[in-house]
Amino acid sequence: LIVIVFTVLALLTRRHFDRIDDATALDAPATPDDESEQTPSQVSNLAIVPIPRLDRVSIRALAYAMSLRQPVLALHVSPTEEESKRFREYWHAWGNHVPLELVQSPYRAVIPPVVAYVESLRAQRPELTVTVIVPDLAVRHWWQRPLHDNTAARLRHALAPLAKVVVTSVRFHV
């Protein structure tokens, strides 16, 4: 029985890798739902940078996004209208270098509103490749990681299944 189960698992694994090889081969026929671009000129890109607060971590991620020479949009999730207004004032005082989009999330949830925003943007413009540039704080010691929220990792994980969405982390080492 163990040999039969092992053989079936091995055959299923082989079939999976054969399908992957067929789908990703350079001479594979294009399918109607194929979303892969063939040349850089076919890529239409928008970089979105989620900004939890204005600090050096977020500014570094924005600077990286702007260095890509693509359109950039900053996205801030606020729990209240007052917080949105306060952040917009900070944004204008900082210099308003990048367009800002404010999303309200009354339960202080950050991940679902960002994912919903990216999904709605992709629904409006299916040809668009969205690059989400996530500011990430890198601490020196392993035991310091639980002291900080892991929003960057959770956001990367939540956006991973979305088609034509690229997630990039810009780490700020403390």
PDB file of C-alpha atoms in Angstrom:
ATOM      1  CA  LEU A   1       0.000   0.000   0.000  1.00  0.00           C
ATOM      2  CA  ILE A   2       2.848   2.401   0.842  1.00  0.00           C
ATOM      3  CA  VAL A   3       4.555   1.664  -2.489  1.00  0.00           C
ATOM      4  CA  ILE A   4       1.304   2.360  -4.390  1.00  0.00           C
ATOM      5  CA  VAL A   5       0.743   5.671  -2.553  1.00  0.00           C
ATOM      6  CA  PHE A   6       4.339   6.716  -3.141  1.00  0.00           C
ATOM      7  CA  THR A   7       4.099   5.801  -6.855  1.00  0.00           C
ATOM      8  CA  VAL A   8       0.866   7.779  -7.307  1.00  0.00           C
ATOM      9  CA  LEU A   9       2.390  10.814  -5.552  1.00  0.00           C
ATOM     10  CA  ALA A  10       5.499  10.571  -7.736  1.00  0.00           C
ATOM     11  CA  LEU A  11       3.382  10.378 -10.913  1.00  0.00           C
ATOM     12  CA  LEU A  12       1.258  13.357  -9.846  1.00  0.00           C
ATOM     13  CA  THR A  13       4.396  15.345  -9.070  1.00  0.00           C
ATOM     14  CA  ARG A  14       5.873  14.454 -12.463  1.00  0.00           C
ATOM     15  CA  ARG A  15       2.630  15.466 -14.233  1.00  0.00           C
ATOM     16  CA  HIS A  16       2.644  18.811 -12.378  1.00  0.00           C
ATOM     17  CA  PHE A  17       6.204  19.628 -13.452  1.00  0.00           C
ATOM     18  CA  ASP A  18       5.491  18.540 -17.046  1.00  0.00           C
ATOM     19  CA  ARG A  19       2.546  20.968 -17.167  1.00  0.00           C
ATOM     20  CA  ILE A  20       4.684  23.767 -15.730  1.00  0.00           C
ATOM     21  CA  ASP A  21       7.416  23.095 -18.304  1.00  0.00           C
ATOM     22  CA  ASP A  22       4.867  23.117 -21.149  1.00  0.00           C
ATOM     23  CA  ALA A  23       3.246  26.357 -19.967  1.00  0.00           C
ATOM     24  CA  THR A  24       6.494  28.254 -19.401  1.00  0.00           C
ATOM     25  CA  ALA A  25       8.432  27.127 -22.484  1.00  0.00           C
ATOM     26  CA  LEU A  26       9.439  29.899 -24.859  1.00  0.00           C
ATOM     27  CA  ASP A  27       7.739  28.175 -27.773  1.00  0.00           C
ATOM     28  CA  ALA A  28       4.483  27.538 -25.871  1.00  0.00           C
ATOM     29  CA  PRO A  29       1.353  28.704 -27.709  1.00  0.00           C
ATOM     30  CA  ALA A  30      -0.275  31.834 -26.305  1.00  0.00           C
ATOM     31  CA  THR A  31      -3.582  31.371 -24.551  1.00  0.00           C
ATOM     32  CA  PRO A  32      -6.396  33.950 -24.459  1.00  0.00           C
ATOM     33  CA  ASP A  33      -5.835  34.577 -20.750  1.00  0.00           C
ATOM     34  CA  ASP A  34      -2.067  34.814 -21.118  1.00  0.00           C
ATOM     35  CA  GLU A  35      -0.983  37.995 -19.343  1.00  0.00           C
ATOM     36  CA  SER A  36       2.738  37.779 -19.888  1.00  0.00           C
ATOM     37  CA  GLU A  37       4.492  40.619 -21.656  1.00  0.00           C
ATOM     38  CA  GLN A  38       7.113  39.753 -24.198  1.00  0.00           C
ATOM     39  CA  THR A  39       9.056  43.012 -24.444  1.00  0.00           C
ATOM     40  CA  PRO A  40       9.697  45.912 -22.071  1.00  0.00           C
ATOM     41  CA  SER A  41       7.770  48.273 -24.344  1.00  0.00           C
ATOM     42  CA  GLN A  42       4.614  46.209 -23.732  1.00  0.00           C
ATOM     43  CA  VAL A  43       4.759  46.759 -19.973  1.00  0.00           C
ATOM     44  CA  SER A  44       2.549  49.526 -18.606  1.00  0.00           C
ATOM     45  CA  ASN A  45       3.528  50.002 -14.987  1.00  0.00           C
ATOM     46  CA  LEU A  46       2.325  51.906 -11.928  1.00  0.00           C
ATOM     47  CA  ALA A  47       4.223  51.848  -8.644  1.00  0.00           C
ATOM     48  CA  ILE A  48       2.168  52.056  -5.452  1.00  0.00           C
ATOM     49  CA  VAL A  49       3.893  52.715  -2.140  1.00  0.00           C
ATOM     50  CA  PRO A  50       1.814  52.059   0.997  1.00  0.00           C
ATOM     51  CA  ILE A  51       2.793  54.775   3.494  1.00  0.00           C
ATOM     52  CA  PRO A  52       1.821  54.040   7.108  1.00  0.00           C
ATOM     53  CA  ARG A  53       3.509  57.244   8.359  1.00  0.00           C
ATOM     54  CA  LEU A  54       6.025  59.759   7.142  1.00  0.00           C
ATOM     55  CA  ASP A  55       9.383  58.510   8.341  1.00  0.00           C
ATOM     56  CA  ARG A  56      12.746  57.531   6.869  1.00  0.00           C
ATOM     57  CA  VAL A  57      11.529  54.019   6.049  1.00  0.00           C
ATOM     58  CA  SER A  58       8.646  55.307   3.916  1.00  0.00           C
ATOM     59  CA  ILE A  59      10.731  58.045   2.289  1.00  0.00           C
ATOM     60  CA  ARG A  60      13.339  55.482   1.258  1.00  0.00           C
ATOM     61  CA  ALA A  61      10.644  53.330  -0.377  1.00  0.00           C
ATOM     62  CA  LEU A  62       9.250  56.403  -2.170  1.00  0.00           C
ATOM     63  CA  ALA A  63      12.715  57.368  -3.387  1.00  0.00           C
ATOM     64  CA  TYR A  64      13.228  53.867  -4.758  1.00  0.00           C
ATOM     65  CA  ALA A  65       9.834  53.960  -6.506  1.00  0.00           C
ATOM     66  CA  MET A  66      10.606  57.327  -8.085  1.00  0.00           C
ATOM     67  CA  SER A  67      14.000  56.053  -9.288  1.00  0.00           C
ATOM     68  CA  LEU A  68      12.211  53.462 -11.459  1.00  0.00           C
ATOM     69  CA  ARG A  69      11.040  56.278 -13.762  1.00  0.00           C
ATOM     70  CA  GLN A  70       7.467  54.990 -13.739  1.00  0.00           C
ATOM     71  CA  PRO A  71       4.323  56.694 -12.428  1.00  0.00           C
ATOM     72  CA  VAL A  72       4.225  56.530  -8.613  1.00  0.00           C
ATOM     73  CA  LEU A  73       1.275  56.746  -6.235  1.00  0.00           C
ATOM     74  CA  ALA A  74       1.493  56.900  -2.438  1.00  0.00           C
ATOM     75  CA  LEU A  75      -1.301  55.104  -0.578  1.00  0.00           C
ATOM     76  CA  HIS A  76      -2.162  55.835   3.053  1.00  0.00           C
ATOM     77  CA  VAL A  77      -4.767  53.910   5.058  1.00  0.00           C
ATOM     78  CA  SER A  78      -6.360  55.976   7.834  1.00  0.00           C
ATOM     79  CA  PRO A  79      -8.822  54.867  10.507  1.00  0.00           C
ATOM     80  CA  THR A  80     -10.715  58.194  10.607  1.00  0.00           C
ATOM     81  CA  GLU A  81     -11.416  61.270   8.537  1.00  0.00           C
ATOM     82  CA  GLU A  82      -9.437  63.392  11.034  1.00  0.00           C
ATOM     83  CA  GLU A  83      -6.402  61.148  10.616  1.00  0.00           C
ATOM     84  CA  SER A  84      -6.741  61.461   6.827  1.00  0.00           C
ATOM     85  CA  LYS A  85      -6.793  65.254   7.058  1.00  0.00           C
ATOM     86  CA  ARG A  86      -3.806  65.285   9.413  1.00  0.00           C
ATOM     87  CA  PHE A  87      -1.810  62.992   7.145  1.00  0.00           C
ATOM     88  CA  ARG A  88      -2.675  65.111   4.076  1.00  0.00           C
ATOM     89  CA  GLU A  89      -1.366  68.187   5.936  1.00  0.00           C
ATOM     90  CA  TYR A  90       1.878  66.335   6.767  1.00  0.00           C
ATOM     91  CA  TRP A  91       2.101  65.250   3.144  1.00  0.00           C
ATOM     92  CA  HIS A  92       1.731  68.816   1.854  1.00  0.00           C
ATOM     93  CA  ALA A  93       4.237  70.106   4.449  1.00  0.00           C
ATOM     94  CA  TRP A  94       6.712  67.424   3.331  1.00  0.00           C
ATOM     95  CA  GLY A  95       6.452  68.659  -0.223  1.00  0.00           C
ATOM     96  CA  ASN A  96       3.726  66.701  -1.972  1.00  0.00           C
ATOM     97  CA  HIS A  97       6.255  65.197  -4.429  1.00  0.00           C
ATOM     98  CA  VAL A  98       4.067  62.195  -5.283  1.00  0.00           C
ATOM     99  CA  PRO A  99       0.281  61.928  -5.752  1.00  0.00           C
ATOM    100  CA  LEU A 100      -1.387  60.694  -2.567  1.00  0.00           C
ATOM    101  CA  GLU A 101      -4.424  58.460  -2.299  1.00  0.00           C
ATOM    102  CA  LEU A 102      -6.153  58.179   1.085  1.00  0.00           C
ATOM    103  CA  VAL A 103      -8.226  55.126   1.997  1.00  0.00           C
ATOM    104  CA  GLN A 104     -10.238  54.906   5.184  1.00  0.00           C
ATOM    105  CA  SER A 105     -10.399  51.730   7.206  1.00  0.00           C
ATOM    106  CA  PRO A 106     -12.442  52.216  10.386  1.00  0.00           C
ATOM    107  CA  TYR A 107     -11.126  49.042  12.045  1.00  0.00           C
ATOM    108  CA  ARG A 108      -7.459  50.000  11.629  1.00  0.00           C
ATOM    109  CA  ALA A 109      -7.000  47.139   9.183  1.00  0.00           C
ATOM    110  CA  VAL A 110      -4.276  47.893   6.678  1.00  0.00           C
ATOM    111  CA  ILE A 111      -3.869  44.769   4.546  1.00  0.00           C
ATOM    112  CA  PRO A 112      -7.464  44.286   3.247  1.00  0.00           C
ATOM    113  CA  PRO A 113      -7.894  47.925   2.111  1.00  0.00           C
ATOM    114  CA  VAL A 114      -4.560  47.907   0.263  1.00  0.00           C
ATOM    115  CA  VAL A 115      -5.384  44.599  -1.434  1.00  0.00           C
ATOM    116  CA  ALA A 116      -8.868  45.850  -2.336  1.00  0.00           C
ATOM    117  CA  TYR A 117      -7.384  49.060  -3.778  1.00  0.00           C
ATOM    118  CA  VAL A 118      -4.908  47.124  -5.930  1.00  0.00           C
ATOM    119  CA  GLU A 119      -7.635  44.718  -7.090  1.00  0.00           C
ATOM    120  CA  SER A 120      -9.953  47.591  -8.040  1.00  0.00           C
ATOM    121  CA  LEU A 121      -7.124  49.315  -9.904  1.00  0.00           C
ATOM    122  CA  ARG A 122      -6.385  46.094 -11.805  1.00  0.00           C
ATOM    123  CA  ALA A 123     -10.100  45.688 -12.603  1.00  0.00           C
ATOM    124  CA  GLN A 124     -10.238  49.216 -14.050  1.00  0.00           C
ATOM    125  CA  ARG A 125      -7.027  48.807 -16.059  1.00  0.00           C
ATOM    126  CA  PRO A 126      -6.335  45.109 -16.787  1.00  0.00           C
ATOM    127  CA  GLU A 127      -3.330  45.904 -18.998  1.00  0.00           C
ATOM    128  CA  LEU A 128      -1.574  47.637 -16.103  1.00  0.00           C
ATOM    129  CA  THR A 129       1.223  45.976 -14.168  1.00  0.00           C
ATOM    130  CA  VAL A 130       1.085  47.214 -10.578  1.00  0.00           C
ATOM    131  CA  THR A 131       4.305  47.267  -8.579  1.00  0.00           C
ATOM    132  CA  VAL A 132       3.649  47.549  -4.863  1.00  0.00           C
ATOM    133  CA  ILE A 133       6.782  48.796  -3.136  1.00  0.00           C
ATOM    134  CA  VAL A 134       6.528  47.901   0.524  1.00  0.00           C
ATOM    135  CA  PRO A 135       8.605  49.814   3.093  1.00  0.00           C
ATOM    136  CA  ASP A 136      10.163  47.254   5.418  1.00  0.00           C
ATOM    137  CA  LEU A 137      12.090  47.753   8.656  1.00  0.00           C
ATOM    138  CA  ALA A 138      15.015  45.370   9.141  1.00  0.00           C
ATOM    139  CA  VAL A 139      16.191  45.113  12.737  1.00  0.00           C
ATOM    140  CA  ARG A 140      19.616  43.947  13.794  1.00  0.00           C
ATOM    141  CA  HIS A 141      18.730  40.946  15.993  1.00  0.00           C
ATOM    142  CA  TRP A 142      16.231  38.096  15.512  1.00  0.00           C
ATOM    143  CA  TRP A 143      14.661  38.674  18.911  1.00  0.00           C
ATOM    144  CA  GLN A 144      13.733  42.241  17.931  1.00  0.00           C
ATOM    145  CA  ARG A 145      11.477  41.127  15.048  1.00  0.00           C
ATOM    146  CA  PRO A 146       8.457  40.272  17.232  1.00  0.00           C
ATOM    147  CA  LEU A 147       8.633  43.772  18.725  1.00  0.00           C
ATOM    148  CA  HIS A 148       7.629  45.274  15.354  1.00  0.00           C
ATOM    149  CA  ASP A 149       4.560  44.552  13.300  1.00  0.00           C
ATOM    150  CA  ASN A 150       5.075  42.331  10.289  1.00  0.00           C
ATOM    151  CA  THR A 151       2.789  44.324   8.013  1.00  0.00           C
ATOM    152  CA  ALA A 152       5.263  44.168   5.131  1.00  0.00           C
ATOM    153  CA  ALA A 153       5.395  40.368   5.191  1.00  0.00           C
ATOM    154  CA  ARG A 154       1.613  40.072   5.536  1.00  0.00           C
ATOM    155  CA  LEU A 155       1.091  42.482   2.650  1.00  0.00           C
ATOM    156  CA  ARG A 156       3.539  40.574   0.432  1.00  0.00           C
ATOM    157  CA  HIS A 157       1.708  37.353   1.268  1.00  0.00           C
ATOM    158  CA  ALA A 158      -1.741  38.853   0.572  1.00  0.00           C
ATOM    159  CA  LEU A 159      -0.704  40.324  -2.792  1.00  0.00           C
ATOM    160  CA  ALA A 160       1.222  37.275  -4.030  1.00  0.00           C
ATOM    161  CA  PRO A 161      -1.743  35.503  -5.698  1.00  0.00           C
ATOM    162  CA  LEU A 162      -2.813  38.562  -7.730  1.00  0.00           C
ATOM    163  CA  ALA A 163      -1.977  38.513 -11.445  1.00  0.00           C
ATOM    164  CA  LYS A 164       0.255  41.263 -12.843  1.00  0.00           C
ATOM    165  CA  VAL A 165       1.059  42.536  -9.352  1.00  0.00           C
ATOM    166  CA  VAL A 166       4.736  42.733  -8.441  1.00  0.00           C
ATOM    167  CA  VAL A 167       5.643  43.137  -4.784  1.00  0.00           C
ATOM    168  CA  THR A 168       9.012  44.613  -3.887  1.00  0.00           C
ATOM    169  CA  SER A 169      10.363  45.248  -0.407  1.00  0.00           C
ATOM    170  CA  VAL A 170      12.626  48.181   0.292  1.00  0.00           C
ATOM    171  CA  ARG A 171      14.381  47.484   3.559  1.00  0.00           C
ATOM    172  CA  PHE A 172      15.583  50.093   5.954  1.00  0.00           C
ATOM    173  CA  HIS A 173      18.301  48.607   8.162  1.00  0.00           C
ATOM    174  CA  VAL A 174      18.423  49.951  11.689  1.00  0.00           C
TER     175      VAL A 174
END
